[in-house]
Amino acid sequence: MYYNGQAIFDDTHFNDHLESEIPIQIYSKDEHEDIGFIDNFNNNFITVNNNNYNRECFTFISRPGY
């Protein structure tokens, strides 16, 4: 399905991770910001650990098996 380190950006990617409980890692430029499970998402934000991350400002990486 998804490999460790794969960038995710599409609604289907986020929905797969939400439904399958696959963790994601969040980066701001090259700096690690957070890691966890998606709580919710919409067109503008991804919610992880009760924090909203703007989809245009952050990079989201798949971390299956973490």
Short mmCIF file of N, CA and C in Angstrom, two decimals:
data_model
loop_
_atom_site.label_atom_id
_atom_site.label_comp_id
_atom_site.label_asym_id
_atom_site.label_seq_id
_atom_site.Cartn_x
_atom_site.Cartn_y
_atom_site.Cartn_z
N MET A 1 0.83 -1.18 0.00
CA MET A 1 0.00 0.00 0.00
C MET A 1 0.88 1.26 0.00
N TYR A 2 1.46 1.62 1.13
CA TYR A 2 2.35 2.78 1.22
C TYR A 2 3.68 2.31 1.79
N TYR A 3 4.74 2.93 1.32
CA TYR A 3 6.05 2.56 1.85
C TYR A 3 6.53 3.63 2.82
N ASN A 4 7.40 3.23 3.72
CA ASN A 4 7.94 4.13 4.73
C ASN A 4 8.71 5.25 4.05
N GLY A 5 8.32 6.48 4.32
CA GLY A 5 8.99 7.64 3.74
C GLY A 5 8.30 8.21 2.53
N GLN A 6 7.21 7.60 2.10
CA GLN A 6 6.47 8.09 0.94
C GLN A 6 5.72 9.36 1.28
N ALA A 7 5.86 10.38 0.44
CA ALA A 7 5.10 11.61 0.63
C ALA A 7 3.63 11.35 0.31
N ILE A 8 2.76 11.87 1.16
CA ILE A 8 1.32 11.77 0.90
C ILE A 8 0.76 13.18 0.80
N PHE A 9 -0.19 13.37 -0.11
CA PHE A 9 -0.68 14.72 -0.37
C PHE A 9 -2.12 14.76 -0.87
N ASP A 10 -2.63 13.64 -1.30
CA ASP A 10 -3.96 13.59 -1.89
C ASP A 10 -5.00 13.17 -0.85
N ASP A 11 -6.25 13.58 -1.03
CA ASP A 11 -7.31 13.18 -0.10
C ASP A 11 -7.39 11.67 0.05
N THR A 12 -7.20 10.92 -1.03
CA THR A 12 -7.26 9.45 -0.92
C THR A 12 -6.13 8.93 -0.04
N HIS A 13 -4.95 9.55 -0.11
CA HIS A 13 -3.83 9.16 0.76
C HIS A 13 -4.19 9.38 2.23
N PHE A 14 -4.70 10.57 2.51
CA PHE A 14 -5.05 10.90 3.89
C PHE A 14 -6.18 10.02 4.41
N ASN A 15 -7.16 9.76 3.56
CA ASN A 15 -8.27 8.90 3.97
C ASN A 15 -7.80 7.47 4.25
N ASP A 16 -6.91 6.94 3.39
CA ASP A 16 -6.34 5.61 3.62
C ASP A 16 -5.63 5.55 4.97
N HIS A 17 -4.84 6.57 5.27
CA HIS A 17 -4.10 6.60 6.53
C HIS A 17 -5.03 6.73 7.73
N LEU A 18 -6.09 7.51 7.58
CA LEU A 18 -7.07 7.67 8.65
C LEU A 18 -7.79 6.35 8.91
N GLU A 19 -8.33 5.75 7.86
CA GLU A 19 -9.11 4.52 8.02
C GLU A 19 -8.27 3.32 8.45
N SER A 20 -7.04 3.22 7.95
CA SER A 20 -6.18 2.08 8.26
C SER A 20 -5.29 2.31 9.48
N GLU A 21 -5.40 3.50 10.06
CA GLU A 21 -4.59 3.87 11.22
C GLU A 21 -3.10 3.70 10.95
N ILE A 22 -2.67 4.27 9.85
CA ILE A 22 -1.25 4.29 9.48
C ILE A 22 -0.69 5.63 9.96
N PRO A 23 0.37 5.63 10.75
CA PRO A 23 0.91 6.90 11.24
C PRO A 23 1.55 7.72 10.11
N ILE A 24 1.59 9.02 10.33
CA ILE A 24 2.27 9.93 9.41
C ILE A 24 3.23 10.79 10.21
N GLN A 25 4.23 11.28 9.51
CA GLN A 25 5.19 12.22 10.09
C GLN A 25 5.02 13.54 9.37
N ILE A 26 5.16 14.62 10.11
CA ILE A 26 4.93 15.95 9.57
C ILE A 26 6.21 16.75 9.64
N TYR A 27 6.53 17.40 8.51
CA TYR A 27 7.74 18.22 8.41
C TYR A 27 7.38 19.64 7.99
N SER A 28 8.11 20.58 8.55
CA SER A 28 8.09 21.96 8.10
C SER A 28 9.45 22.20 7.48
N LYS A 29 9.48 22.31 6.17
CA LYS A 29 10.73 22.32 5.40
C LYS A 29 11.46 21.02 5.72
N ASP A 30 12.63 21.05 6.32
CA ASP A 30 13.36 19.83 6.65
C ASP A 30 13.29 19.48 8.13
N GLU A 31 12.48 20.20 8.89
CA GLU A 31 12.41 20.00 10.34
C GLU A 31 11.21 19.15 10.73
N HIS A 32 11.47 18.12 11.53
CA HIS A 32 10.40 17.28 12.05
C HIS A 32 9.51 18.10 12.99
N GLU A 33 8.20 18.01 12.79
CA GLU A 33 7.25 18.73 13.64
C GLU A 33 6.46 17.79 14.53
N ASP A 34 6.01 16.66 13.99
CA ASP A 34 5.12 15.79 14.75
C ASP A 34 5.06 14.43 14.06
N ILE A 35 4.59 13.43 14.79
CA ILE A 35 4.31 12.11 14.23
C ILE A 35 3.11 11.55 14.98
N GLY A 36 2.24 10.88 14.25
CA GLY A 36 1.06 10.31 14.89
C GLY A 36 0.04 9.88 13.86
N PHE A 37 -1.17 9.67 14.36
CA PHE A 37 -2.27 9.22 13.51
C PHE A 37 -3.16 10.39 13.14
N ILE A 38 -3.71 10.34 11.95
CA ILE A 38 -4.62 11.39 11.51
C ILE A 38 -5.93 11.28 12.30
N ASP A 39 -6.31 12.39 12.92
CA ASP A 39 -7.58 12.47 13.64
C ASP A 39 -8.70 12.89 12.69
N ASN A 40 -8.37 13.77 11.75
CA ASN A 40 -9.33 14.31 10.81
C ASN A 40 -8.57 15.08 9.73
N PHE A 41 -9.25 15.38 8.63
CA PHE A 41 -8.65 16.22 7.60
C PHE A 41 -9.75 16.87 6.77
N ASN A 42 -9.38 17.97 6.12
CA ASN A 42 -10.27 18.63 5.16
C ASN A 42 -9.40 19.23 4.07
N ASN A 43 -9.96 20.09 3.26
CA ASN A 43 -9.19 20.66 2.13
C ASN A 43 -8.01 21.52 2.57
N ASN A 44 -8.05 22.03 3.80
CA ASN A 44 -7.02 22.96 4.25
C ASN A 44 -6.09 22.42 5.33
N PHE A 45 -6.59 21.52 6.17
CA PHE A 45 -5.81 21.08 7.32
C PHE A 45 -5.84 19.57 7.51
N ILE A 46 -4.76 19.07 8.12
CA ILE A 46 -4.67 17.69 8.60
C ILE A 46 -4.55 17.80 10.12
N THR A 47 -5.40 17.08 10.85
CA THR A 47 -5.35 17.12 12.31
C THR A 47 -4.66 15.86 12.81
N VAL A 48 -3.56 16.06 13.55
CA VAL A 48 -2.79 14.98 14.17
C VAL A 48 -2.50 15.40 15.60
N ASN A 49 -2.75 14.51 16.55
CA ASN A 49 -2.50 14.81 17.97
C ASN A 49 -3.18 16.12 18.40
N ASN A 50 -4.40 16.34 17.92
CA ASN A 50 -5.19 17.53 18.24
C ASN A 50 -4.56 18.84 17.77
N ASN A 51 -3.64 18.76 16.81
CA ASN A 51 -3.03 19.95 16.21
C ASN A 51 -3.40 19.98 14.74
N ASN A 52 -3.75 21.17 14.25
CA ASN A 52 -4.07 21.34 12.84
C ASN A 52 -2.83 21.79 12.08
N TYR A 53 -2.55 21.09 10.98
CA TYR A 53 -1.41 21.41 10.13
C TYR A 53 -1.91 21.79 8.75
N ASN A 54 -1.56 22.99 8.33
CA ASN A 54 -1.98 23.49 7.03
C ASN A 54 -1.35 22.66 5.91
N ARG A 55 -2.16 22.18 5.01
CA ARG A 55 -1.68 21.31 3.94
C ARG A 55 -0.71 22.02 3.00
N GLU A 56 -0.79 23.33 2.92
CA GLU A 56 0.11 24.08 2.03
C GLU A 56 1.44 24.41 2.68
N CYS A 57 1.52 24.31 4.01
CA CYS A 57 2.73 24.72 4.72
C CYS A 57 3.58 23.56 5.21
N PHE A 58 3.04 22.36 5.23
CA PHE A 58 3.75 21.21 5.78
C PHE A 58 3.84 20.08 4.76
N THR A 59 4.81 19.20 4.99
CA THR A 59 4.97 18.00 4.19
C THR A 59 4.56 16.82 5.07
N PHE A 60 3.81 15.90 4.49
CA PHE A 60 3.30 14.74 5.22
C PHE A 60 3.89 13.47 4.63
N ILE A 61 4.44 12.63 5.51
CA ILE A 61 5.16 11.43 5.11
C ILE A 61 4.52 10.21 5.76
N SER A 62 4.34 9.16 4.98
CA SER A 62 3.78 7.91 5.49
C SER A 62 4.82 7.18 6.33
N ARG A 63 4.39 6.66 7.48
CA ARG A 63 5.29 5.92 8.37
C ARG A 63 4.65 4.60 8.81
N PRO A 64 4.31 3.71 7.85
CA PRO A 64 3.74 2.42 8.25
C PRO A 64 4.72 1.63 9.09
N GLY A 65 4.22 0.94 10.09
CA GLY A 65 5.07 0.15 10.95
C GLY A 65 5.73 0.91 12.06
N TYR A 66 5.51 2.22 12.14
CA TYR A 66 6.14 3.02 13.20
C TYR A 66 5.47 2.76 14.50
#
